[in-house]
C-alpha positions as YAML, in Angstrom:
chain: A
units: angstrom
residues:
- id: 1
  name: MET
  ca: [0.07, 0.10, 0.16]
- id: 2
  name: THR
  ca: [1.28, 3.59, -0.95]
- id: 3
  name: GLN
  ca: [0.71, 5.79, 2.13]
- id: 4
  name: VAL
  ca: [2.13, 8.80, 0.35]
- id: 5
  name: LEU
  ca: [2.26, 9.82, -2.96]
- id: 6
  name: CYS
  ca: [4.84, 12.66, -3.49]
- id: 7
  name: VAL
  ca: [4.82, 15.39, -6.28]
- id: 8
  name: ALA
  ca: [7.14, 17.14, -7.96]
- id: 9
  name: GLY
  ca: [6.64, 19.14, -11.40]
- id: 10
  name: ALA
  ca: [9.63, 21.86, -12.38]
- id: 11
  name: ARG
  ca: [13.46, 22.91, -11.21]
- id: 12
  name: PRO
  ca: [12.32, 24.39, -7.79]
- id: 13
  name: ASN
  ca: [10.27, 21.33, -6.39]
- id: 14
  name: PHE
  ca: [13.48, 18.40, -7.66]
- id: 15
  name: MET
  ca: [16.01, 19.85, -4.94]
- id: 16
  name: LYS
  ca: [13.19, 19.95, -2.31]
- id: 17
  name: ILE
  ca: [11.97, 16.56, -3.09]
- id: 18
  name: ALA
  ca: [15.27, 14.71, -2.55]
- id: 19
  name: PRO
  ca: [15.39, 14.35, 0.70]
- id: 20
  name: VAL
  ca: [12.12, 14.25, 1.34]
- id: 21
  name: MET
  ca: [12.32, 10.72, -0.85]
- id: 22
  name: ALA
  ca: [15.63, 9.35, 1.22]
- id: 23
  name: ALA
  ca: [14.02, 10.09, 4.45]
- id: 24
  name: LEU
  ca: [10.45, 8.33, 4.03]
- id: 25
  name: ALA
  ca: [12.82, 5.51, 2.63]
- id: 26
  name: GLU
  ca: [14.78, 6.11, 5.81]
- id: 27
  name: ALA
  ca: [11.70, 5.78, 7.66]
- id: 28
  name: GLY
  ca: [10.13, 2.47, 6.32]
- id: 29
  name: ILE
  ca: [6.87, 5.52, 4.66]
- id: 30
  name: ALA
  ca: [5.94, 3.20, 1.90]
- id: 31
  name: ALA
  ca: [6.30, 6.20, -1.09]
- id: 32
  name: GLN
  ca: [5.64, 6.13, -4.75]
- id: 33
  name: LEU
  ca: [6.93, 9.29, -7.02]
- id: 34
  name: LEU
  ca: [5.49, 11.56, -9.43]
- id: 35
  name: HIS
  ca: [6.86, 13.71, -12.17]
- id: 36
  name: THR
  ca: [4.23, 16.71, -13.61]
- id: 37
  name: GLY
  ca: [6.54, 17.39, -16.74]
- id: 38
  name: GLN
  ca: [5.47, 21.30, -15.62]
- id: 39
  name: HIS
  ca: [9.32, 21.43, -16.08]
- id: 40
  name: TYR
  ca: [9.55, 20.27, -19.95]
- id: 41
  name: ASP
  ca: [12.94, 19.90, -20.70]
- id: 42
  name: ALA
  ca: [13.73, 16.19, -20.61]
- id: 43
  name: ALA
  ca: [17.15, 16.65, -20.70]
- id: 44
  name: MET
  ca: [16.86, 19.09, -17.55]
- id: 45
  name: SER
  ca: [14.69, 17.39, -15.66]
- id: 46
  name: ASP
  ca: [16.95, 14.00, -16.54]
- id: 47
  name: SER
  ca: [20.25, 15.94, -15.41]
- id: 48
  name: PHE
  ca: [18.60, 17.22, -11.82]
- id: 49
  name: PHE
  ca: [16.95, 14.65, -11.16]
- id: 50
  name: ALA
  ca: [20.84, 12.07, -11.32]
- id: 51
  name: ASP
  ca: [22.22, 14.86, -9.78]
- id: 52
  name: LEU
  ca: [20.13, 14.70, -6.89]
- id: 53
  name: GLY
  ca: [20.21, 10.88, -6.33]
- id: 54
  name: ILE
  ca: [16.09, 11.18, -6.65]
- id: 55
  name: PRO
  ca: [14.59, 8.19, -8.04]
- id: 56
  name: ARG
  ca: [13.13, 7.16, -11.37]
- id: 57
  name: PRO
  ca: [9.38, 8.80, -11.46]
- id: 58
  name: ASP
  ca: [6.98, 6.29, -10.96]
- id: 59
  name: HIS
  ca: [4.02, 8.39, -12.43]
- id: 60
  name: HIS
  ca: [5.09, 10.81, -15.44]
- id: 61
  name: LEU
  ca: [2.11, 13.23, -16.71]
- id: 62
  name: GLU
  ca: [4.62, 14.68, -19.75]
- id: 63
  name: VAL
  ca: [2.03, 18.34, -19.60]
- id: 64
  name: GLY
  ca: [5.23, 20.44, -20.85]
- id: 65
  name: SER
  ca: [4.30, 24.14, -21.06]
- id: 66
  name: GLY
  ca: [1.24, 26.39, -21.58]
- id: 67
  name: SER
  ca: [0.04, 29.20, -19.56]
- id: 68
  name: HIS
  ca: [-0.95, 29.10, -16.30]
- id: 69
  name: ALA
  ca: [-4.62, 27.57, -16.41]
- id: 70
  name: VAL
  ca: [-3.75, 25.79, -19.38]
- id: 71
  name: GLN
  ca: [-0.50, 23.76, -17.45]
- id: 72
  name: THR
  ca: [-2.64, 24.11, -13.80]
- id: 73
  name: ALA
  ca: [-5.76, 21.88, -15.72]
- id: 74
  name: GLU
  ca: [-3.90, 19.57, -17.52]
- id: 75
  name: VAL
  ca: [-2.10, 18.24, -14.19]
- id: 76
  name: MET
  ca: [-5.53, 18.25, -12.88]
- id: 77
  name: LYS
  ca: [-7.18, 16.61, -15.90]
- id: 78
  name: ARG
  ca: [-3.78, 13.90, -15.93]
- id: 79
  name: PHE
  ca: [-3.46, 13.60, -12.28]
- id: 80
  name: GLU
  ca: [-7.28, 12.18, -11.18]
- id: 81
  name: PRO
  ca: [-7.10, 8.79, -12.50]
- id: 82
  name: VAL
  ca: [-3.20, 8.39, -11.07]
- id: 83
  name: LEU
  ca: [-4.90, 9.40, -8.05]
- id: 84
  name: GLU
  ca: [-7.73, 7.19, -8.63]
- id: 85
  name: SER
  ca: [-5.14, 4.28, -9.05]
- id: 86
  name: VAL
  ca: [-3.26, 4.88, -6.54]
- id: 87
  name: GLN
  ca: [-5.28, 5.22, -3.48]
- id: 88
  name: PRO
  ca: [-2.66, 6.78, -1.31]
- id: 89
  name: GLN
  ca: [-3.26, 7.77, 2.25]
- id: 90
  name: ALA
  ca: [-1.55, 11.21, 1.44]
- id: 91
  name: VAL
  ca: [-1.07, 13.67, -1.39]
- id: 92
  name: LEU
  ca: [2.06, 15.42, -0.76]
- id: 93
  name: VAL
  ca: [3.27, 18.60, -3.01]
- id: 94
  name: VAL
  ca: [6.52, 21.28, -2.14]
- id: 95
  name: GLY
  ca: [7.20, 24.43, -3.20]
- id: 96
  name: ASP
  ca: [4.16, 27.16, -4.85]
- id: 97
  name: VAL
  ca: [4.68, 26.04, -8.97]
- id: 98
  name: ASN
  ca: [1.66, 24.92, -10.89]
- id: 99
  name: SER
  ca: [2.42, 21.85, -10.58]
- id: 100
  name: THR
  ca: [2.36, 22.02, -6.77]
- id: 101
  name: ILE
  ca: [-1.93, 24.30, -6.39]
- id: 102
  name: ALA
  ca: [-3.16, 21.47, -9.20]
- id: 103
  name: CYS
  ca: [-2.51, 18.13, -7.30]
- id: 104
  name: ALA
  ca: [-3.17, 19.77, -4.43]
- id: 105
  name: LEU
  ca: [-7.06, 20.62, -5.58]
- id: 106
  name: VAL
  ca: [-7.49, 17.17, -6.85]
- id: 107
  name: ALA
  ca: [-6.30, 15.49, -3.37]
- id: 108
  name: ALA
  ca: [-8.19, 17.50, -1.60]
- id: 109
  name: LYS
  ca: [-11.84, 17.08, -3.72]
- id: 110
  name: ARG
  ca: [-11.43, 13.39, -3.76]
- id: 111
  name: GLY
  ca: [-10.94, 14.05, 0.00]
- id: 112
  name: VAL
  ca: [-7.41, 12.75, 0.00]
- id: 113
  name: ARG
  ca: [-5.28, 15.14, 2.61]
- id: 114
  name: VAL
  ca: [-2.71, 16.78, 1.61]
- id: 115
  name: ILE
  ca: [0.51, 17.66, 2.52]
- id: 116
  name: HIS
  ca: [2.28, 20.71, 1.99]
- id: 117
  name: VAL
  ca: [6.52, 20.78, 2.59]
- id: 118
  name: GLU
  ca: [7.09, 24.53, 2.47]
- id: 119
  name: ALA
  ca: [4.32, 26.44, 3.52]
- id: 120
  name: GLY
  ca: [3.67, 29.74, 5.22]
- id: 121
  name: LEU
  ca: [6.40, 32.19, 2.74]
- id: 122
  name: ARG
  ca: [4.20, 34.90, 1.63]
- id: 123
  name: SER
  ca: [5.60, 38.07, -0.34]
- id: 124
  name: TYR
  ca: [1.97, 39.37, 0.25]
- id: 125
  name: ASP
  ca: [2.31, 40.36, -3.67]
- id: 126
  name: ARG
  ca: [-0.93, 39.19, -5.13]
- id: 127
  name: SER
  ca: [0.65, 40.01, -9.03]
- id: 128
  name: MET
  ca: [3.25, 37.13, -8.82]
- id: 129
  name: PRO
  ca: [1.41, 34.18, -9.92]
- id: 130
  name: GLU
  ca: [3.16, 32.17, -7.21]
- id: 131
  name: GLU
  ca: [2.27, 33.65, -4.00]
- id: 132
  name: ILE
  ca: [-2.19, 32.87, -5.35]
- id: 133
  name: ASN
  ca: [-0.47, 28.73, -5.41]
- id: 134
  name: ARG
  ca: [1.08, 29.36, -2.32]
- id: 135
  name: VAL
  ca: [-2.46, 30.93, -0.64]
- id: 136
  name: LEU
  ca: [-4.35, 28.26, -2.42]
- id: 137
  name: THR
  ca: [-2.34, 24.62, -1.18]
- id: 138
  name: ASP
  ca: [-2.17, 26.23, 2.33]
- id: 139
  name: GLN
  ca: [-5.83, 26.39, 2.57]
- id: 140
  name: ILE
  ca: [-6.37, 23.23, 1.28]
- id: 141
  name: SER
  ca: [-3.81, 20.93, 3.10]
- id: 142
  name: ASP
  ca: [-4.14, 18.95, 5.93]
- id: 143
  name: LEU
  ca: [-0.56, 19.27, 7.30]
- id: 144
  name: LEU
  ca: [1.65, 22.30, 6.66]
- id: 145
  name: PHE
  ca: [5.21, 22.13, 7.23]
- id: 146
  name: THR
  ca: [7.20, 25.41, 7.35]
- id: 147
  name: THR
  ca: [11.05, 26.18, 7.27]
- id: 148
  name: GLU
  ca: [10.83, 29.19, 9.78]
- id: 149
  name: ARG
  ca: [8.84, 29.74, 12.77]
- id: 150
  name: SER
  ca: [7.46, 33.23, 10.88]
- id: 151
  name: ALA
  ca: [5.30, 31.71, 8.54]
- id: 152
  name: LEU
  ca: [2.74, 30.25, 11.25]
- id: 153
  name: ALA
  ca: [1.88, 34.12, 12.02]
- id: 154
  name: ASN
  ca: [1.27, 33.85, 8.30]
- id: 155
  name: LEU
  ca: [-1.01, 30.97, 8.46]
- id: 156
  name: GLN
  ca: [-2.65, 32.46, 11.49]
- id: 157
  name: ARG
  ca: [-3.88, 35.69, 10.04]
- id: 158
  name: GLU
  ca: [-5.09, 33.70, 6.95]
- id: 159
  name: GLY
  ca: [-7.51, 31.75, 9.34]
- id: 160
  name: ILE
  ca: [-5.00, 27.67, 9.52]
- id: 161
  name: ASP
  ca: [-5.08, 25.75, 12.36]
- id: 162
  name: PRO
  ca: [-2.13, 25.76, 14.13]
- id: 163
  name: ALA
  ca: [-2.65, 22.30, 15.17]
- id: 164
  name: ARG
  ca: [-2.33, 21.56, 11.25]
- id: 165
  name: VAL
  ca: [1.28, 23.22, 11.11]
- id: 166
  name: GLU
  ca: [4.42, 21.68, 12.47]
- id: 167
  name: PHE
  ca: [7.69, 24.02, 11.67]
- id: 168
  name: VAL
  ca: [10.66, 21.51, 10.40]
- id: 169
  name: GLY
  ca: [13.34, 23.95, 9.10]
- id: 170
  name: ASN
  ca: [14.55, 23.68, 5.20]
- id: 171
  name: VAL
  ca: [14.57, 20.63, 3.33]
- id: 172
  name: MET
  ca: [16.68, 23.01, 0.34]
- id: 173
  name: ILE
  ca: [19.29, 23.05, 2.73]
- id: 174
  name: ASP
  ca: [19.01, 19.61, 2.77]
- id: 175
  name: THR
  ca: [19.88, 19.38, -0.45]
- id: 176
  name: LEU
  ca: [22.44, 21.78, -0.07]
- id: 177
  name: TYR
  ca: [24.02, 20.52, 2.49]
- id: 178
  name: ARG
  ca: [24.22, 16.69, 1.19]
- id: 179
  name: ASN
  ca: [25.54, 17.78, -2.27]
- id: 180
  name: LEU
  ca: [28.04, 20.61, -1.16]
- id: 181
  name: GLU
  ca: [31.27, 18.09, -1.78]
- id: 182
  name: HIS
  ca: [29.83, 17.49, -4.72]
- id: 183
  name: ALA
  ca: [29.50, 20.87, -6.27]
- id: 184
  name: VAL
  ca: [31.14, 21.20, -9.61]
- id: 185
  name: PRO
  ca: [34.33, 23.57, -9.58]
- id: 186
  name: SER
  ca: [33.52, 26.98, -10.85]
- id: 187
  name: VAL
  ca: [36.75, 27.07, -12.99]
- id: 188
  name: ARG
  ca: [34.81, 23.65, -14.72]
- id: 189
  name: THR
  ca: [31.77, 25.16, -15.68]
- id: 190
  name: LEU
  ca: [33.65, 28.20, -16.34]
- id: 191
  name: GLY
  ca: [36.82, 26.63, -18.27]
- id: 192
  name: ALA
  ca: [38.58, 29.55, -16.96]
- id: 193
  name: THR
  ca: [39.97, 30.61, -13.90]
- id: 194
  name: LEU
  ca: [38.57, 33.91, -12.39]
- id: 195
  name: ALA
  ca: [39.92, 34.78, -9.23]
- id: 196
  name: GLN
  ca: [35.87, 36.79, -8.41]
- id: 197
  name: TYR
  ca: [33.41, 36.93, -9.84]
- id: 198
  name: ALA
  ca: [29.28, 37.54, -9.58]
- id: 199
  name: VAL
  ca: [26.60, 35.10, -10.53]
- id: 200
  name: LEU
  ca: [23.57, 36.53, -12.03]
- id: 201
  name: THR
  ca: [20.00, 34.30, -12.39]
- id: 202
  name: LEU
  ca: [16.55, 36.35, -14.59]
- id: 203
  name: HIS
  ca: [13.86, 35.17, -15.14]
- id: 204
  name: ARG
  ca: [10.90, 36.97, -13.49]
- id: 205
  name: PRO
  ca: [8.48, 38.05, -15.93]
- id: 206
  name: SER
  ca: [8.17, 40.88, -13.67]
- id: 207
  name: ASN
  ca: [12.23, 41.65, -14.70]
- id: 208
  name: VAL
  ca: [12.59, 39.98, -18.75]
- id: 209
  name: ASP
  ca: [8.80, 40.54, -19.97]
- id: 210
  name: ASP
  ca: [8.70, 44.42, -19.55]
- id: 211
  name: ALA
  ca: [11.83, 46.03, -22.18]
- id: 212
  name: PRO
  ca: [12.55, 48.89, -20.16]
- id: 213
  name: THR
  ca: [13.10, 46.94, -16.90]
- id: 214
  name: LEU
  ca: [15.39, 44.33, -18.51]
- id: 215
  name: ALA
  ca: [17.28, 47.29, -20.90]
- id: 216
  name: ALA
  ca: [17.87, 49.17, -17.17]
- id: 217
  name: LEU
  ca: [19.17, 45.40, -14.68]
- id: 218
  name: LEU
  ca: [21.33, 44.55, -17.61]
- id: 219
  name: ASP
  ca: [22.70, 48.03, -18.74]
- id: 220
  name: VAL
  ca: [23.45, 47.77, -14.60]
- id: 221
  name: VAL
  ca: [25.02, 44.36, -15.05]
- id: 222
  name: GLY
  ca: [27.11, 45.56, -17.15]
- id: 223
  name: GLU
  ca: [28.42, 48.31, -15.12]
- id: 224
  name: ILE
  ca: [28.71, 45.79, -12.40]
- id: 225
  name: ASN
  ca: [31.07, 43.59, -15.21]
- id: 226
  name: ARG
  ca: [33.62, 46.37, -15.88]
- id: 227
  name: THR
  ca: [34.06, 46.01, -12.33]
- id: 228
  name: LEU
  ca: [33.24, 42.09, -11.45]
- id: 229
  name: PRO
  ca: [33.13, 39.33, -13.75]
- id: 230
  name: VAL
  ca: [29.16, 39.30, -14.11]
- id: 231
  name: VAL
  ca: [28.67, 34.75, -14.47]
- id: 232
  name: MET
  ca: [24.94, 34.85, -16.23]
- id: 233
  name: PRO
  ca: [23.53, 30.63, -16.70]
- id: 234
  name: LEU
  ca: [20.62, 32.09, -19.48]
- id: 235
  name: HIS
  ca: [17.49, 31.53, -18.62]
- id: 236
  name: PRO
  ca: [15.13, 30.45, -22.45]
- id: 237
  name: ARG
  ca: [12.79, 32.84, -21.73]
- id: 238
  name: THR
  ca: [15.15, 35.49, -20.42]
- id: 239
  name: ARG
  ca: [17.22, 34.38, -24.08]
- id: 240
  name: GLY
  ca: [14.47, 34.86, -26.12]
- id: 241
  name: ASN
  ca: [13.23, 38.36, -24.51]
- id: 242
  name: ILE
  ca: [16.88, 39.66, -25.06]
- id: 243
  name: GLU
  ca: [16.70, 38.48, -28.75]
- id: 244
  name: ARG
  ca: [12.53, 39.66, -29.15]
- id: 245
  name: PHE
  ca: [13.74, 43.37, -27.99]
- id: 246
  name: GLY
  ca: [16.59, 43.84, -29.67]
- id: 247
  name: PHE
  ca: [19.51, 43.43, -26.27]
- id: 248
  name: THR
  ca: [21.41, 41.08, -27.56]
- id: 249
  name: ALA
  ca: [24.56, 43.44, -27.89]
- id: 250
  name: LYS
  ca: [24.08, 44.53, -24.41]
- id: 251
  name: LEU
  ca: [25.03, 40.20, -23.20]
- id: 252
  name: ASP
  ca: [28.71, 41.45, -24.87]
- id: 253
  name: GLY
  ca: [31.37, 41.18, -22.14]
- id: 254
  name: LEU
  ca: [29.00, 39.08, -19.82]
- id: 255
  name: HIS
  ca: [30.37, 35.65, -19.49]
- id: 256
  name: ILE
  ca: [27.41, 33.82, -20.92]
- id: 257
  name: LEU
  ca: [25.89, 29.98, -19.70]
- id: 258
  name: PRO
  ca: [23.57, 28.50, -21.21]
- id: 259
  name: PRO
  ca: [20.76, 26.47, -18.39]
- id: 260
  name: VAL
  ca: [23.45, 24.50, -16.14]
- id: 261
  name: GLY
  ca: [22.68, 21.77, -13.83]
- id: 262
  name: TYR
  ca: [22.40, 21.82, -9.77]
- id: 263
  name: LEU
  ca: [25.60, 21.01, -8.89]
- id: 264
  name: GLU
  ca: [27.21, 23.38, -11.43]
- id: 265
  name: MET
  ca: [25.09, 25.80, -10.04]
- id: 266
  name: LEU
  ca: [26.40, 24.78, -6.56]
- id: 267
  name: GLY
  ca: [29.25, 25.41, -7.30]
- id: 268
  name: LEU
  ca: [29.48, 28.79, -8.68]
- id: 269
  name: MET
  ca: [26.61, 30.23, -5.65]
- id: 270
  name: ARG
  ca: [29.69, 28.42, -3.80]
- id: 271
  name: ASP
  ca: [32.38, 30.33, -5.35]
- id: 272
  name: ALA
  ca: [30.91, 33.81, -5.94]
- id: 273
  name: LYS
  ca: [31.77, 36.77, -4.55]
- id: 274
  name: LEU
  ca: [28.12, 38.61, -4.95]
- id: 275
  name: VAL
  ca: [25.09, 36.86, -6.42]
- id: 276
  name: LEU
  ca: [22.08, 38.59, -7.97]
- id: 277
  name: THR
  ca: [18.97, 37.09, -8.53]
- id: 278
  name: ASP
  ca: [15.38, 37.29, -8.71]
- id: 279
  name: SER
  ca: [15.13, 33.56, -8.11]
- id: 280
  name: GLY
  ca: [13.36, 32.47, -4.21]
- id: 281
  name: GLY
  ca: [15.40, 29.42, -3.28]
- id: 282
  name: ILE
  ca: [18.78, 31.19, -4.40]
- id: 283
  name: GLN
  ca: [17.92, 33.55, -1.89]
- id: 284
  name: GLU
  ca: [17.31, 30.75, 1.16]
- id: 285
  name: GLU
  ca: [20.50, 28.66, -0.58]
- id: 286
  name: THR
  ca: [22.93, 31.57, -0.76]
- id: 287
  name: THR
  ca: [22.00, 32.50, 3.29]
- id: 288
  name: ALA
  ca: [23.34, 29.13, 3.45]
- id: 289
  name: LEU
  ca: [26.61, 29.71, 1.72]
- id: 290
  name: GLY
  ca: [26.95, 32.42, 4.01]
- id: 291
  name: VAL
  ca: [27.57, 34.58, -0.05]
- id: 292
  name: PRO
  ca: [26.48, 37.98, -0.04]
- id: 293
  name: CYS
  ca: [22.35, 38.21, -2.31]
- id: 294
  name: LEU
  ca: [21.33, 40.96, -3.89]
- id: 295
  name: THR
  ca: [17.62, 40.41, -4.81]
- id: 296
  name: LEU
  ca: [16.16, 41.91, -7.58]
- id: 297
  name: ARG
  ca: [12.49, 41.83, -6.58]
- id: 298
  name: GLU
  ca: [10.00, 44.43, -4.66]
- id: 299
  name: ASN
  ca: [9.78, 41.71, -1.97]
- id: 300
  name: THR
  ca: [10.76, 38.22, -0.94]
- id: 301
  name: GLU
  ca: [8.67, 35.81, 0.41]
- id: 302
  name: ARG
  ca: [11.61, 34.18, 1.71]
- id: 303
  name: PRO
  ca: [11.99, 37.57, 4.78]
- id: 304
  name: ILE
  ca: [14.61, 35.34, 7.00]
- id: 305
  name: THR
  ca: [16.37, 35.95, 4.53]
- id: 306
  name: LEU
  ca: [17.06, 39.32, 4.58]
- id: 307
  name: ASP
  ca: [16.64, 39.37, 8.84]
- id: 308
  name: GLU
  ca: [18.84, 37.02, 9.27]
- id: 309
  name: GLY
  ca: [20.74, 35.77, 6.19]
- id: 310
  name: THR
  ca: [22.90, 37.64, 3.39]
- id: 311
  name: ASN
  ca: [20.78, 38.42, 0.94]
- id: 312
  name: THR
  ca: [19.39, 43.22, 0.60]
- id: 313
  name: LEU
  ca: [16.32, 43.28, -1.41]
- id: 314
  name: VAL
  ca: [17.11, 45.66, -4.21]
- id: 315
  name: GLY
  ca: [14.49, 45.24, -6.42]
- id: 316
  name: PRO
  ca: [15.37, 45.46, -9.98]
- id: 317
  name: HIS
  ca: [16.15, 49.41, -9.32]
- id: 318
  name: PRO
  ca: [19.54, 50.31, -11.15]
- id: 319
  name: GLU
  ca: [20.56, 52.99, -7.96]
- id: 320
  name: ALA
  ca: [19.68, 50.67, -5.54]
- id: 321
  name: ILE
  ca: [21.75, 48.25, -6.87]
- id: 322
  name: ARG
  ca: [24.66, 49.84, -7.16]
- id: 323
  name: ARG
  ca: [24.65, 51.56, -4.22]
- id: 324
  name: ALA
  ca: [24.49, 47.34, -2.59]
- id: 325
  name: PHE
  ca: [27.21, 46.65, -4.95]
- id: 326
  name: ALA
  ca: [29.78, 49.33, -3.41]
- id: 327
  name: GLU
  ca: [28.99, 48.63, 0.08]
- id: 328
  name: ILE
  ca: [29.57, 45.20, -0.61]
- id: 329
  name: LEU
  ca: [33.47, 45.60, -2.65]
- id: 330
  name: ALA
  ca: [34.08, 47.72, 0.27]
- id: 331
  name: GLY
  ca: [33.07, 45.39, 2.89]
- id: 332
  name: GLY
  ca: [32.90, 41.97, 1.57]
- id: 333
  name: GLY
  ca: [28.26, 42.69, 2.11]
- id: 334
  name: LYS
  ca: [26.49, 40.85, 4.84]
- id: 335
  name: ALA
  ca: [28.02, 38.22, 7.14]
- id: 336
  name: GLY
  ca: [24.42, 36.84, 7.94]
- id: 337
  name: ARG
  ca: [24.23, 33.51, 9.62]
- id: 338
  name: ILE
  ca: [22.28, 29.72, 8.94]
- id: 339
  name: PRO
  ca: [18.68, 30.00, 10.13]
- id: 340
  name: GLU
  ca: [17.11, 28.00, 13.15]
- id: 341
  name: TYR
  ca: [16.52, 24.10, 12.01]
- id: 342
  name: TRP
  ca: [18.55, 24.83, 8.72]
- id: 343
  name: ASP
  ca: [21.21, 22.00, 9.83]
- id: 344
  name: GLY
  ca: [20.33, 19.25, 6.78]
- id: 345
  name: ARG
  ca: [17.79, 16.98, 8.89]
- id: 346
  name: ALA
  ca: [14.26, 18.83, 7.77]
- id: 347
  name: ALA
  ca: [13.00, 16.32, 6.07]
- id: 348
  name: MET
  ca: [13.65, 13.42, 8.46]
- id: 349
  name: ARG
  ca: [11.55, 15.56, 11.21]
- id: 350
  name: ILE
  ca: [9.31, 15.61, 8.42]
- id: 351
  name: ALA
  ca: [9.54, 11.68, 7.94]
- id: 352
  name: TYR
  ca: [9.32, 11.09, 11.76]
- id: 353
  name: LYS
  ca: [6.13, 12.95, 12.14]
- id: 354
  name: LEU
  ca: [4.04, 11.50, 8.88]
- id: 355
  name: LYS
  ca: [5.23, 8.50, 11.02]
- id: 356
  name: ASP
  ca: [3.14, 9.40, 13.64]
- id: 357
  name: TRP
  ca: [0.10, 11.42, 11.82]
- id: 358
  name: LEU
  ca: [-0.49, 9.36, 8.49]
- id: 359
  name: PRO
  ca: [-2.73, 6.51, 10.28]
- id: 360
  name: MET
  ca: [-4.92, 8.93, 12.38]
- id: 361
  name: PRO
  ca: [-8.23, 9.44, 10.50]
- id: 362
  name: LYS
  ca: [-8.63, 12.21, 8.89]
- id: 363
  name: GLY
  ca: [-9.40, 15.72, 10.74]
- id: 364
  name: VAL
  ca: [-7.46, 14.56, 13.26]
- id: 365
  name: HIS
  ca: [-4.36, 17.43, 13.12]
- id: 366
  name: ALA
  ca: [-2.67, 16.96, 16.45]
- id: 367
  name: LEU
  ca: [1.04, 15.96, 15.82]
- id: 368
  name: SER
  ca: [3.35, 14.15, 18.04]
- id: 369
  name: ASP
  ca: [5.59, 15.71, 20.41]
- id: 370
  name: THR
  ca: [8.78, 13.71, 18.82]
- id: 371
  name: ARG
  ca: [11.43, 16.38, 18.26]
- id: 372
  name: ILE
  ca: [13.97, 15.32, 16.09]
- id: 373
  name: VAL
  ca: [16.99, 17.60, 16.49]
...
C-alpha cells in the first residue's frame, strides 16, 4: 500500500523532493513519486534527477508548457486517474509551482489528505502567480510543514489552525548540504579561472517581459561587469526576450552560460563573491553558503534571508543595485547567520512526523511531541 504520493513538477521542486523521498524511505514510509512534466526540458529534468539521486518517477504526466491556466488544468486532468489508481493515504506537494496547487486541488476534492512542504511563505504580492499557488495550497492542506517560524503567523492570519502546522526547517538546505562536496568547481563550469566574480540569474516575468525594466537591469549589470566579472546562466525565457527586444549587444562582455545543472550552479554560487537574482530558492541557498545576495525584486516571501541571512532586497532599481554593490566591494556584504533548523535534517523531521500522523483519521491534526533535533 502506498502511504504517500509525492509530487514534483518543475526545477524548484526537484531540490525539495530529493531529501523528502530519501527520508521517507529511511523511515519505512511507502512512497511513490509523480513527475508532472511541468519542467518540460527533458535533458535538464533528467540531469537534476541524476545529480540529486532522485529515484525514477513511478508516474510521469508529461504535461509540458502552456499558460498558467492551461498547465494547471492539464495537470489536474492527468493527475486524477493516477490518484484513483494509487489510492494513497496522502498526497505530498512542495513549493509553489502550478503542479503544487493542481495536484493539491485534485487530492482535496477526492477526500485525500494533502501535505504541503514549504508552507506559509508570503510575499503579499498577488501579482505573482506563485503567491496565489501558496495561499490556496495552504488553505486546502491538512498538514503544513514550514521552513521558518514566522510562517506560522502568516498562516494564522489566514485562519489556519496551528494544530495543522509544524516547523521543521528547510529541505532545500538539506539538499545543499548533502551535495556541497560534490559541487562542480566553478573553473570547470566556466572553462577558465576567475579570481572573483558575480553570478546573475534572471527569469521572473516582472523583470524579463518588460523591455524598459530588462534594459535597465542589463545596463547596470554591464556596469558591474566592468569591475567584477558577471557570470550569467541564461534562462530560455530571458534569452528569448533579449533577442525579441533587440538587447543582445547588452550581453557583450558577460560570461554567458546555457542553463546549468544543480551541481554546476551550486559550485558557481559557492565560489562567487556576489549573487544577483530574482529567484526565491537562491536567496535561501546563498544564505546557507554565506554569500552576499542582491535580490532583484520588490519583495520576498523569504524574509528570514533578509533578517538573518546574507540577502539584500534591491528591486529592479539600478541606483539601489549600484549602491548595494559598492557596499559589498567596500565591506564584503552582509555576514548573516544560518537560520534555525537549516541544518540538513528537515526532511527527517518531516518523515518522523508522518509516521505518527498518517495512521490518524482524516481531520485529526494533533502531531506527536517527538522532536528530531
